[in-house]
Tab-separated table of C-alpha atoms in Angstrom:
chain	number	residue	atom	x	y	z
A	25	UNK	CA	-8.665	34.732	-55.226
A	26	UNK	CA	-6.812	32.393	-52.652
A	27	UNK	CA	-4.569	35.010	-51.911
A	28	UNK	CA	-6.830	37.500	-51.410
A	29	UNK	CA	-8.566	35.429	-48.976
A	30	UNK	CA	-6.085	34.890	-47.341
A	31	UNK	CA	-4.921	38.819	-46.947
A	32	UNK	CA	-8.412	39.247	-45.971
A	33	UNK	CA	-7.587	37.218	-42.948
A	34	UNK	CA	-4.201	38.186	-42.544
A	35	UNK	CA	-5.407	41.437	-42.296
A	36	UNK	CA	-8.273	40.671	-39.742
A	37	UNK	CA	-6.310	39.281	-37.795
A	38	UNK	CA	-3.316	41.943	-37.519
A	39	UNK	CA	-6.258	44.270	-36.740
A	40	UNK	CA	-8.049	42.279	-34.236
A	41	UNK	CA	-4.257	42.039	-32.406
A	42	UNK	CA	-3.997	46.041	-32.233
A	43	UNK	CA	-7.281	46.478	-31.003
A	44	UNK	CA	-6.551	44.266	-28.102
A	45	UNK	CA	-3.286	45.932	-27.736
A	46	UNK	CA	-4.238	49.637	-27.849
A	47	UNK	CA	-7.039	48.686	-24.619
A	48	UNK	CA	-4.134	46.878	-23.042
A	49	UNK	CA	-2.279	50.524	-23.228
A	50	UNK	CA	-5.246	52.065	-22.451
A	51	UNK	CA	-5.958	49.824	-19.076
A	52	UNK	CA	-1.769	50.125	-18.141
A	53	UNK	CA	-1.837	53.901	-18.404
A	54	UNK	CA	-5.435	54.150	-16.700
A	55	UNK	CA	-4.122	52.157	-14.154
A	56	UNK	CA	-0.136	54.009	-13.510
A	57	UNK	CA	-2.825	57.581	-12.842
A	58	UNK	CA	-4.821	55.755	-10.574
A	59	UNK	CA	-2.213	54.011	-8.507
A	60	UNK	CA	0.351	56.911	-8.293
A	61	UNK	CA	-1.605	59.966	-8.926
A	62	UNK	CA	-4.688	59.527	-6.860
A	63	UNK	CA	-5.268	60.334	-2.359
A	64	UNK	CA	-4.099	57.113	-1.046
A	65	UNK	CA	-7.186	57.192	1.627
A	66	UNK	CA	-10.685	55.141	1.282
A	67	UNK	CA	-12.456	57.973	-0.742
A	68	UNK	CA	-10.404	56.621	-3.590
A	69	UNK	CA	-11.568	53.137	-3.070
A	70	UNK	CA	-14.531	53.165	-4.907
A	71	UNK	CA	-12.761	54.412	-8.273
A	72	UNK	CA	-9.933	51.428	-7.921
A	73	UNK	CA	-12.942	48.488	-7.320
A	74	UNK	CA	-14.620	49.282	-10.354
A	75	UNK	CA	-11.184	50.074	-11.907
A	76	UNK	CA	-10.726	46.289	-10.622
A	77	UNK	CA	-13.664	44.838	-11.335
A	78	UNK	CA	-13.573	45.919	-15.548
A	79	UNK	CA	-10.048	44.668	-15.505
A	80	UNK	CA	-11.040	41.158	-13.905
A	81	UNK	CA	-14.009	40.881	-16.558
A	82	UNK	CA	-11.509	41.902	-19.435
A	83	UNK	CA	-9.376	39.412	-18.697
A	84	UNK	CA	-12.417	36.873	-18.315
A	85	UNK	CA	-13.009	38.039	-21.861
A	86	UNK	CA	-9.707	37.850	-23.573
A	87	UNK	CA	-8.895	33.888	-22.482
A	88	UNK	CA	-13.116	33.171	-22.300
A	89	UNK	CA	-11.997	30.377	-25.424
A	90	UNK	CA	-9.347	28.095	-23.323
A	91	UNK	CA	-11.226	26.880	-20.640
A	92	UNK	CA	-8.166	26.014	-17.973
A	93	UNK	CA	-6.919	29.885	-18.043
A	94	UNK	CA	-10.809	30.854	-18.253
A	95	UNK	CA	-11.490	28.625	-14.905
A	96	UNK	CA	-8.273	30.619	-13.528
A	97	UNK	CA	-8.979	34.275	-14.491
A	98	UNK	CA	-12.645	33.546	-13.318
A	99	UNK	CA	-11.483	32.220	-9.931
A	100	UNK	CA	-9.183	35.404	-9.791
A	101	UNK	CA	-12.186	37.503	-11.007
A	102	UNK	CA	-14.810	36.111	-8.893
A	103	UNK	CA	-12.259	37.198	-5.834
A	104	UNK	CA	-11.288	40.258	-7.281
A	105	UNK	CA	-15.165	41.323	-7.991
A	106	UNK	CA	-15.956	40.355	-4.320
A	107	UNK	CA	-13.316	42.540	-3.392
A	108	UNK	CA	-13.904	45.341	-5.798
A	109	UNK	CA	-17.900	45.512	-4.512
A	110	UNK	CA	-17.373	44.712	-0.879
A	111	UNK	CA	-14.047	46.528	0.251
A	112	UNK	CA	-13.718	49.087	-2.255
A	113	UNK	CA	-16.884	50.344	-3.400
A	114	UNK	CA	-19.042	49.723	0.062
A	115	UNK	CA	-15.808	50.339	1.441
A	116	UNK	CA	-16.118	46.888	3.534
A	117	UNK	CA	-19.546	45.671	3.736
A	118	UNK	CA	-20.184	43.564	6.365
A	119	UNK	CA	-16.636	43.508	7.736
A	120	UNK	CA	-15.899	43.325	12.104
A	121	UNK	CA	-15.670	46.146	13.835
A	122	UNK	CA	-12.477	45.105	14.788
A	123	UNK	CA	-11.076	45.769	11.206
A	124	UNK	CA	-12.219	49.859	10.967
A	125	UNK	CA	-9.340	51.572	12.320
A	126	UNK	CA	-7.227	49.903	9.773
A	127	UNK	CA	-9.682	49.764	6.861
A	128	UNK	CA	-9.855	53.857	7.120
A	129	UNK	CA	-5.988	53.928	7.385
A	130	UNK	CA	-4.212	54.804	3.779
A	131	UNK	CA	-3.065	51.111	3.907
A	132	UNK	CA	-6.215	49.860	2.562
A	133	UNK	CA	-5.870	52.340	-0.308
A	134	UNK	CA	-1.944	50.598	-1.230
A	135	UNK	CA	-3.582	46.617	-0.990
A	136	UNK	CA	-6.490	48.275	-3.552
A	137	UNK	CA	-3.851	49.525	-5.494
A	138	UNK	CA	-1.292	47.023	-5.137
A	139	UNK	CA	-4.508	44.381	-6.872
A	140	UNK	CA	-5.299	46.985	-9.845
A	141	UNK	CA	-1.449	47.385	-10.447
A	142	UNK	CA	-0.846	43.831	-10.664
A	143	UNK	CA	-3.796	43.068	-12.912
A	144	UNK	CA	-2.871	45.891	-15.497
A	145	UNK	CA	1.072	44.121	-15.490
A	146	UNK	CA	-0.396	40.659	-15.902
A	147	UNK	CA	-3.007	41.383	-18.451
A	148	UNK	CA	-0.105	42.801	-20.380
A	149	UNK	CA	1.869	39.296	-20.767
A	150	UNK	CA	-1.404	37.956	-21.749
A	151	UNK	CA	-1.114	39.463	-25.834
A	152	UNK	CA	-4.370	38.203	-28.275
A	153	UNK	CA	-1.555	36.696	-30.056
A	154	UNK	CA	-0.439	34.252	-27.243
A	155	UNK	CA	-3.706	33.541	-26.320
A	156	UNK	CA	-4.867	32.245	-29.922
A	157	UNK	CA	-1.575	30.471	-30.678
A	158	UNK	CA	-2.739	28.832	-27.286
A	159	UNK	CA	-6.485	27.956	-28.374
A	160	UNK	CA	-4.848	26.328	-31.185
A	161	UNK	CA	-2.914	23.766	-29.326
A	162	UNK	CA	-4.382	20.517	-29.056
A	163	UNK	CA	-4.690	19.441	-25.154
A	164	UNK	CA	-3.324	15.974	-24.731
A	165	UNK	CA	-4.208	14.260	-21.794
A	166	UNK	CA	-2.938	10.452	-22.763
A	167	UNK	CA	-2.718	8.484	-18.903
A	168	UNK	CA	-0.130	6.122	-18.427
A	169	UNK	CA	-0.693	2.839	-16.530
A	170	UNK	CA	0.936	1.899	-13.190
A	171	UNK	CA	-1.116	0.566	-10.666
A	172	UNK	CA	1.433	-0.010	-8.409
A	173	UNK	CA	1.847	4.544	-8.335
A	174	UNK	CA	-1.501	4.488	-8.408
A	175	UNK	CA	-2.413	2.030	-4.954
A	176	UNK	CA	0.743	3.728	-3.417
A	177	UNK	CA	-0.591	7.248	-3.996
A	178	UNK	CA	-4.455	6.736	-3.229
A	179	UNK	CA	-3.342	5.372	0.236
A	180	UNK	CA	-1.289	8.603	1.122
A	181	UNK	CA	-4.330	10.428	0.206
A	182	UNK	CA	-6.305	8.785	1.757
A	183	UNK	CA	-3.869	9.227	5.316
A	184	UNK	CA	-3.783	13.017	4.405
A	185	UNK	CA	-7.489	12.863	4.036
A	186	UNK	CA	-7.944	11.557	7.953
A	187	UNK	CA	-5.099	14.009	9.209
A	188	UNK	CA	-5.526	16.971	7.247
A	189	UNK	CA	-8.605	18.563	9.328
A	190	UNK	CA	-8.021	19.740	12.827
A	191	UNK	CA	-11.216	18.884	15.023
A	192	UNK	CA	-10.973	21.868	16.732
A	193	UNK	CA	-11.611	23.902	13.605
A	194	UNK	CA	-15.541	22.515	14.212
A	195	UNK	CA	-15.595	24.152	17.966
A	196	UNK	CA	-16.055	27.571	16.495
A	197	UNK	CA	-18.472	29.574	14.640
A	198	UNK	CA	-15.832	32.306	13.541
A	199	UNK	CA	-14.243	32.374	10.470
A	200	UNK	CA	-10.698	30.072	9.936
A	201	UNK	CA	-8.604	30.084	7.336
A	202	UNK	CA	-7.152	26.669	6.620
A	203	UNK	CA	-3.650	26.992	5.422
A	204	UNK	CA	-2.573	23.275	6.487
A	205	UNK	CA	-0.828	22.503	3.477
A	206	UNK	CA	-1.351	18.598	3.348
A	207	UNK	CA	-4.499	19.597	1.568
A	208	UNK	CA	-3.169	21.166	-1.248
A	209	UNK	CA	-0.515	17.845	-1.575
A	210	UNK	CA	-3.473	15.557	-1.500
A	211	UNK	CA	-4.654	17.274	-4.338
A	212	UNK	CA	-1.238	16.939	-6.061
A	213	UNK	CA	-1.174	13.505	-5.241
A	214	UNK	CA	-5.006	12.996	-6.489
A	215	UNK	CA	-4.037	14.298	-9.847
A	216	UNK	CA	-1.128	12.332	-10.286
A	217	UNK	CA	-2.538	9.310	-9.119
A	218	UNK	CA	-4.875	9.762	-12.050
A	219	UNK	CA	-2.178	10.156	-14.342
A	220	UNK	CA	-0.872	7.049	-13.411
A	221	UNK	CA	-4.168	5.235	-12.748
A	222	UNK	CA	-4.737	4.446	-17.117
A	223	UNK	CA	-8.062	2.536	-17.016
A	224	UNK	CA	-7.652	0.724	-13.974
A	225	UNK	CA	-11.392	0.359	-12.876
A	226	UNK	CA	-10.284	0.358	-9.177
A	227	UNK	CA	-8.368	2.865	-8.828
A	228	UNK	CA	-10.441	5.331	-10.527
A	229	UNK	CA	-13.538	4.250	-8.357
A	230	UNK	CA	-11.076	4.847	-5.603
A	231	UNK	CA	-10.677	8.598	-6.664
A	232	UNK	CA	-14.173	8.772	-6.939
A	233	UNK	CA	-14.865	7.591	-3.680
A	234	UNK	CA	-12.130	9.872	-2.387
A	235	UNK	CA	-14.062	12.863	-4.569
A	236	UNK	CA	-17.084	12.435	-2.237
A	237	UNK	CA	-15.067	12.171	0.796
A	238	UNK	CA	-12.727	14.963	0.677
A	239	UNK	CA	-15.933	17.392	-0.844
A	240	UNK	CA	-17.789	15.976	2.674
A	241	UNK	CA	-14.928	16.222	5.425
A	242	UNK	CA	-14.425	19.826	3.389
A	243	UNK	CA	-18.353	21.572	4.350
A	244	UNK	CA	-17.889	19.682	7.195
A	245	UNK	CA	-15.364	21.467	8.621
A	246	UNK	CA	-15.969	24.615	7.137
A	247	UNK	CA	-13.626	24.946	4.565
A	248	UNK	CA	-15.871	25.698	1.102
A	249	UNK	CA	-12.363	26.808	-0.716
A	250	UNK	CA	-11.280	23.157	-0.428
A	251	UNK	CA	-14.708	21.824	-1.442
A	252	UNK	CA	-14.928	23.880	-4.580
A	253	UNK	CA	-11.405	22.688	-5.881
A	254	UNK	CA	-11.824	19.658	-5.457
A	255	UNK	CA	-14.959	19.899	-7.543
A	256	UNK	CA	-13.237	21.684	-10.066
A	257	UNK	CA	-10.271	19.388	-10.239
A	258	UNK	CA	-12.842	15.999	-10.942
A	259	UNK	CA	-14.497	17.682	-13.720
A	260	UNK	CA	-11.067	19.244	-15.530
A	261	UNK	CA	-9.569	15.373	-15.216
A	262	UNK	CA	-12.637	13.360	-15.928
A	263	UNK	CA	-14.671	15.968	-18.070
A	264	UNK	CA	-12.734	18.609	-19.561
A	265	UNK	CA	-11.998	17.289	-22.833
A	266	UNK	CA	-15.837	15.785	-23.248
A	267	UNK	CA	-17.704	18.917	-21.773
A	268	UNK	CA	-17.179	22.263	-22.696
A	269	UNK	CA	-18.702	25.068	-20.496
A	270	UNK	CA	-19.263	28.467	-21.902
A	271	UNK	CA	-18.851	31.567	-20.516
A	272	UNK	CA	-22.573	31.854	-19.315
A	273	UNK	CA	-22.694	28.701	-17.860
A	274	UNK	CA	-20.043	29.397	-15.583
A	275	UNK	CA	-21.387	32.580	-14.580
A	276	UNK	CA	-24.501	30.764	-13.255
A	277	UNK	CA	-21.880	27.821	-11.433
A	278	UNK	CA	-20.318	30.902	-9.939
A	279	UNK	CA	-23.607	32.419	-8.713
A	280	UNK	CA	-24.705	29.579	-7.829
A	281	UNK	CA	-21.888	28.754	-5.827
A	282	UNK	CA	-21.448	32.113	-4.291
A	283	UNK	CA	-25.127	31.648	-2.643
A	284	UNK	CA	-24.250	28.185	-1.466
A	285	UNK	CA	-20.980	29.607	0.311
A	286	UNK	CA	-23.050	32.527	2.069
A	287	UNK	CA	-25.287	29.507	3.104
A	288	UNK	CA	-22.580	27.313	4.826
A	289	UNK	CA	-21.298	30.097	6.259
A	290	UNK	CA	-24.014	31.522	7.655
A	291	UNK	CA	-25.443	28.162	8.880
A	292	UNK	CA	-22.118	28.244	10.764
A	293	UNK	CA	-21.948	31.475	12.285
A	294	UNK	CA	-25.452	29.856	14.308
A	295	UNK	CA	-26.836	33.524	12.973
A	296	UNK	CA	-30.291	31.915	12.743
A	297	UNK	CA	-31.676	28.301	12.975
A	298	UNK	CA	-34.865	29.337	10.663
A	299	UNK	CA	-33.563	28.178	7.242
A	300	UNK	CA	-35.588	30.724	5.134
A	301	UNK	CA	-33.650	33.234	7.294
A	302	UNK	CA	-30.070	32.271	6.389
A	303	UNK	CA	-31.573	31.552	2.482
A	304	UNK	CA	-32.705	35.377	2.270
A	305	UNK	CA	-29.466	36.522	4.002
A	306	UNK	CA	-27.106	34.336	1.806
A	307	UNK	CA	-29.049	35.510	-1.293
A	308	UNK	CA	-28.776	39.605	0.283
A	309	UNK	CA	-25.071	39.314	0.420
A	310	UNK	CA	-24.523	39.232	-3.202
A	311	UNK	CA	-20.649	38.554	-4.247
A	312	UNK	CA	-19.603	38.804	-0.487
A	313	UNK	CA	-17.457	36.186	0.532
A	314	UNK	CA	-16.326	35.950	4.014
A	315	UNK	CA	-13.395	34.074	3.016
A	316	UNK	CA	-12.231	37.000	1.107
A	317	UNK	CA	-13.224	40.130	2.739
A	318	UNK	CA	-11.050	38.240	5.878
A	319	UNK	CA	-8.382	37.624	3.886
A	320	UNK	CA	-7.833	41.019	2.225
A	321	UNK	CA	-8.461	42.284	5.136
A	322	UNK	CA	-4.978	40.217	6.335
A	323	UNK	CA	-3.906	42.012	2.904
A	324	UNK	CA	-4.069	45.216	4.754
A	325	UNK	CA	-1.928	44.314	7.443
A	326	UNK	CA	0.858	42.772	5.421
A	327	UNK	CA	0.784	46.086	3.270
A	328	UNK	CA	1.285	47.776	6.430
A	329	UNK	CA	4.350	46.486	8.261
A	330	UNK	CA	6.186	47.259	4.626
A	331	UNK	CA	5.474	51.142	5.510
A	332	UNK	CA	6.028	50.070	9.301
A	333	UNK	CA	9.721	48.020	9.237
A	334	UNK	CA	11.834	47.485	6.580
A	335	UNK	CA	10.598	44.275	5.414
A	336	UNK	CA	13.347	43.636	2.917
A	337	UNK	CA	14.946	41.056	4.377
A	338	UNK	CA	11.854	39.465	6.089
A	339	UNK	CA	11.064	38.827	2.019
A	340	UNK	CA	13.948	37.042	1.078
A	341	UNK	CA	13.507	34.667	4.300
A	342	UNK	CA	10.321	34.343	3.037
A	343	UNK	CA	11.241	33.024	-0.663
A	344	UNK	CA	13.680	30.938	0.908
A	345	UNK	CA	10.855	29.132	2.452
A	346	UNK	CA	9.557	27.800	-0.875
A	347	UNK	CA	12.004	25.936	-1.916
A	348	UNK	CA	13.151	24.812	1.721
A	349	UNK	CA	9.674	24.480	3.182
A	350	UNK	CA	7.505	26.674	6.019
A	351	UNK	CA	9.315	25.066	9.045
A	352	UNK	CA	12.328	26.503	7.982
A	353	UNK	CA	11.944	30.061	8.874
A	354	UNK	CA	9.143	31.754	10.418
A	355	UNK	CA	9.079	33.684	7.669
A	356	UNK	CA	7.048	30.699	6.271
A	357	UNK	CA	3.672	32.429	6.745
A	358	UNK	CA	3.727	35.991	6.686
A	359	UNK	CA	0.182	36.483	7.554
A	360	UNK	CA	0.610	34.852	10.797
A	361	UNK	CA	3.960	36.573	11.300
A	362	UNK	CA	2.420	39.905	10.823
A	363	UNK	CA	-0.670	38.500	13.446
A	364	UNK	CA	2.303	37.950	16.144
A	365	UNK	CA	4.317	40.485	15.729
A	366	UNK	CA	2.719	43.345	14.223
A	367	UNK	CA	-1.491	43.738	13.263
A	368	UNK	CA	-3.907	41.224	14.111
A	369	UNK	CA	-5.483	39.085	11.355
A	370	UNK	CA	-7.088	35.580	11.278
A	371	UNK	CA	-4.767	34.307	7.976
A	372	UNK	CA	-4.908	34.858	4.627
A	373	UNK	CA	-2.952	37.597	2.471
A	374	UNK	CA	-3.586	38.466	-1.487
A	375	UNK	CA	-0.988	36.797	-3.691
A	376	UNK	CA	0.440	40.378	-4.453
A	377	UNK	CA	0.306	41.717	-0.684
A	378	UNK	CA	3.426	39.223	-0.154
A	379	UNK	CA	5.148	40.969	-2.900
A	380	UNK	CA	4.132	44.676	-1.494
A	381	UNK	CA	5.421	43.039	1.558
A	382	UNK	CA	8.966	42.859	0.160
A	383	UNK	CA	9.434	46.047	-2.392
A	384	UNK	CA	5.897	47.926	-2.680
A	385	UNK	CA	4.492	48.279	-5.362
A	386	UNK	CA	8.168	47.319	-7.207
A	387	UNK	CA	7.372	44.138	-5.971
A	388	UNK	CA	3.885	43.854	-7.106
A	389	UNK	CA	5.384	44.319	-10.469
A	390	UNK	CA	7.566	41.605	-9.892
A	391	UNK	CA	5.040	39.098	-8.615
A	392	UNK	CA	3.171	39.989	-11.915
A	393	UNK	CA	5.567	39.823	-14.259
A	394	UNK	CA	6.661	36.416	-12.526
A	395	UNK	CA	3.261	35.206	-12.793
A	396	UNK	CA	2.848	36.389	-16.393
A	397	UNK	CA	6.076	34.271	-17.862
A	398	UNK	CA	5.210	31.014	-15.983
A	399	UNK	CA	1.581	31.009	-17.078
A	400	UNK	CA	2.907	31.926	-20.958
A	401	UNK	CA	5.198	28.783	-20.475
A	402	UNK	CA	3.295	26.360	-18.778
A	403	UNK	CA	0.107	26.669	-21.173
A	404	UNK	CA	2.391	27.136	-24.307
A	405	UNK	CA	3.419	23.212	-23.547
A	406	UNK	CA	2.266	20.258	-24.584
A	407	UNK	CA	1.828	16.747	-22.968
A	408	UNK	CA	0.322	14.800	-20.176
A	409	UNK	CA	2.939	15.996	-17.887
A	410	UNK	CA	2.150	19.615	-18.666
A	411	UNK	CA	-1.308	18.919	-18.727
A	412	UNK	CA	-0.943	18.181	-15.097
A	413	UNK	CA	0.232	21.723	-14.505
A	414	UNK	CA	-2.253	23.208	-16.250
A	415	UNK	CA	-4.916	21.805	-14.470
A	416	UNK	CA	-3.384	22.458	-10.776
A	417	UNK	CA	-2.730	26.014	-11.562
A	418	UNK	CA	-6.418	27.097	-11.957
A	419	UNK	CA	-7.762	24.254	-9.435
A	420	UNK	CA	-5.079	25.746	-6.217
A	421	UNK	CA	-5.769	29.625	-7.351
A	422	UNK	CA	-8.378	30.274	-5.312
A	423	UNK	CA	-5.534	28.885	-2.439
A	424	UNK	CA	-2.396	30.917	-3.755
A	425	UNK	CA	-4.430	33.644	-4.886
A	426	UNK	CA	-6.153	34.372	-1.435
A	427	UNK	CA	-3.675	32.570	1.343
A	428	UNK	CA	-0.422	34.322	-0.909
A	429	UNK	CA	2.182	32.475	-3.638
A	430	UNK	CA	3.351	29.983	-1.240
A	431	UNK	CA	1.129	27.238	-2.671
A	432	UNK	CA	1.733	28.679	-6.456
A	433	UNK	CA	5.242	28.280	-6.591
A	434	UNK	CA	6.059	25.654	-3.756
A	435	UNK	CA	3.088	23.321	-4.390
A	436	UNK	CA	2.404	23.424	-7.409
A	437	UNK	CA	5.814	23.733	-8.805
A	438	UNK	CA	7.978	22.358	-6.455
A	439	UNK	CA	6.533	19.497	-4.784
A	440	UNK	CA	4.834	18.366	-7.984
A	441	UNK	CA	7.995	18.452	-10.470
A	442	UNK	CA	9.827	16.824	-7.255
A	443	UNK	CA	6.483	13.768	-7.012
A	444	UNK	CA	6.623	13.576	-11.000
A	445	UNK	CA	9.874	13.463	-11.473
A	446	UNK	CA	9.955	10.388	-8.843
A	447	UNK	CA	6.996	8.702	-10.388
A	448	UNK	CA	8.675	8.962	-13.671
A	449	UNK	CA	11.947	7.183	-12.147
A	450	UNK	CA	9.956	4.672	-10.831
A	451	UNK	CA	7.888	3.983	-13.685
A	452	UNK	CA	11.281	3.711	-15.947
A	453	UNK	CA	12.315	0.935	-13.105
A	454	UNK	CA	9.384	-1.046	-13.097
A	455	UNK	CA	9.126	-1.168	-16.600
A	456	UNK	CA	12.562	-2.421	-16.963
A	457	UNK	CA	11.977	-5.263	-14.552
A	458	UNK	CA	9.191	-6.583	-16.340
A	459	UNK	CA	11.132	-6.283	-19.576
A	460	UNK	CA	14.265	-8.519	-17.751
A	461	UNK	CA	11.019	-10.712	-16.236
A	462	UNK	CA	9.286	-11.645	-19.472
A	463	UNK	CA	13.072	-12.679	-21.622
């Protein structure tokens, strides 16, 4: 009888795993017709958003049980929906005059493309076997205790915090994107001060305080991405072990929050001073997001110089600039190299329009299947440490998937191995001085 049980689920399981496989196929060889078989001009675009739009919600669907990679694919899906409504489907809602000429060029069809093919690559790394092997690991999140980390890294937030906003970014109603990246390393910093922090009452009232702070100086200066992340980062380090939030409820977060961003921004754009004005207008714009119709919009114009110059080598200056840093090639931002030297944008650029950038959609490929493998081995790991990556991967996505990899594989990768890996030698050092101290 045991063994039949057992067989039962063996067998429910093997079945469940071809299902998901076979729609896999099915969305991989969908997607290959669309991409390289259909017009590349804008009367395809409304067949590639809602070919974008079923693939964001499937992957929502497949990883909706591990809430760090559900909080990333429904960052990445809120985006890609916003996208897949506004630019495809209304064929850019909303958008500046300015942007026409180029949104009716065969350009916008490749960055439409380039965002279906990489979702169709990275949904394939993403097997119903890796992703219940994954619900099955236990998160650990044990914090260590060093106070002397923790003071030392609060107070370099706290700098960052003072000299991360420019005030002129207040003198204008227009959209900016804010790429500064001592924003994204206070947020390092924040989480591994927290690591470090144990049950030190003080320090974690001062990342409390510093919550509040950074969410204020964020809406105050326009920049809601930076707001929300933080957000999200407090409640994965404070709450995501004790709370669990369900699919639904984070459907209503992300409506909800969608409305208040259409609020801020249009209480910035001076549109109207009556507040039931910019209430009905924020509510009208559905899933339209300023910050990402402008930024695939810079999407477009990336994907263009790649048909315009041979960009092979501008992409290789480019990757050099992760490891190196952004002032060591002006390569460093491609957006804004593409604004100087090519098409005008105001910043931004999809994650995979820096890969299109490089090799088409070859590279696109690439950036997925690079993607895929570090997301199957950073949540197949265990530990505090990995913890920490975890948690930064889905709180900076909304930064490296709209303002392009930089932040993804420099940031989070780079300078955070590079501030653990000090913290750790530190620790070690400390510890063995109290050790000589207390013989």
């Amino acid at each position: 009888m045991v063994i039949q049980t057992h067989l039962r689920k063996y067998r429910r399981v093997k079945l469940s795993d071809v299902i998901s496989t076979f729609i896999d196929i099915f969305f991989i060889v969908l997607t290959m017709l669309v991409v390289f078989f259909t017009p590349d001009n804008i009367e395809s675009l409304p067949l590639i958003g809602y070919f974008i739009i079923g693939l964001s919600l499937y992957l929502c669907y497949k990883v909706r049980k591990k809430e760090k990679l559900l909080f990333l694919f429904a960052i990445v899906g809120f985006i890609n929906i916003s996208i897949g409504v506004t630019d495809c489907i209304n064929k850019g809602l909303y958008v500046a005059s300015w942007q026409i000429p180029l949104r009716e060029s065969e350009y916008n069809a490749f960055t439409a493309k380039s965002i279906l093919l990489f979702l169709s690559v990275l949904n394939m790394f993403l097997s119903n076997s890796w992703i219940k092997k994954v619900i099955e690991t236990k998160d650990k999140n044990g914090r260590m205790n060093n106070v002397l980390i923790g003071y030392l890294g609060a107070a370099a937030m706290y700098i960052i915090l003072i000299m991360g906003y420019s005030g002129d970014v207040t003198s204008t109603s227009t959209y900016v994107s804010n790429s500064n990246p001592l924003i994204e390393y206070a947020v390092i910093i924040y989480a591994v001060v927290w690591l470090y922090a144990g049950k030190s009452k003080t320090l974690n009232f001062l990342l409390k305080m510093y919550t509040l702070l950074y969410i204020f100086y964020s809406f105050y200066y326009g920049d809601r991405s930076a707001a929300f992340l933080m957000i999200l980062l407090f409640y994965l380090l404070y709450f995501g072990n004790k709370i669990r939030l369900s699919s639904t409820k984070i459907i209503i977060l992300a409506v909800f929050a969608i409305t208040l961003s259409n609020f801020i921004a249009g209480y910035r754009s001076g549109m109207s001073l009556d507040l039931a004005s910019i209430i009905e207008n924020s509510t009208q714009r559905g899933v339209y997001s300023d910050t990402v119709s402008y930024s695939y919009y810079a999407s477009i114009t990336i994907s263009a110089v790649h048909h315009i110059d041979n960009t092979f080598i501008y992409f290789l200056e480019y990757l050099k600039t992760i490891i190196l840093g952004g002032s060591s090639s002006e390569f460093g931002n491609i957006a804004n190299y593409v604004k100087e030297n090519y098409l005008y944008n105001v910043g931004g650029g999809l994650y995979t329009s820096y890969f299109y950038f490089g090799f088409g959609f070859l590279g696109v490929i690439l950036g997925a299947a690079v993607l895929g493998i570090t997301i199957r081995l950073v949540y197949s790991r265990m530990g505090s440490f990995a913890m920490i990556y975890q948690i930064l991967i889905p709180v900076l996505s909304i930064r490296w998937y709209l303002y392009g990899p930089t932040t993804l594989y420099r940031s989070v990768f780079v300078i955070s191995t590079v501030l653990l890996f000090v913290c750790i030698i530190f620790d070690k050092l400390v510890r063995k001085q109290m050790v000589k101290k207390n013989r």
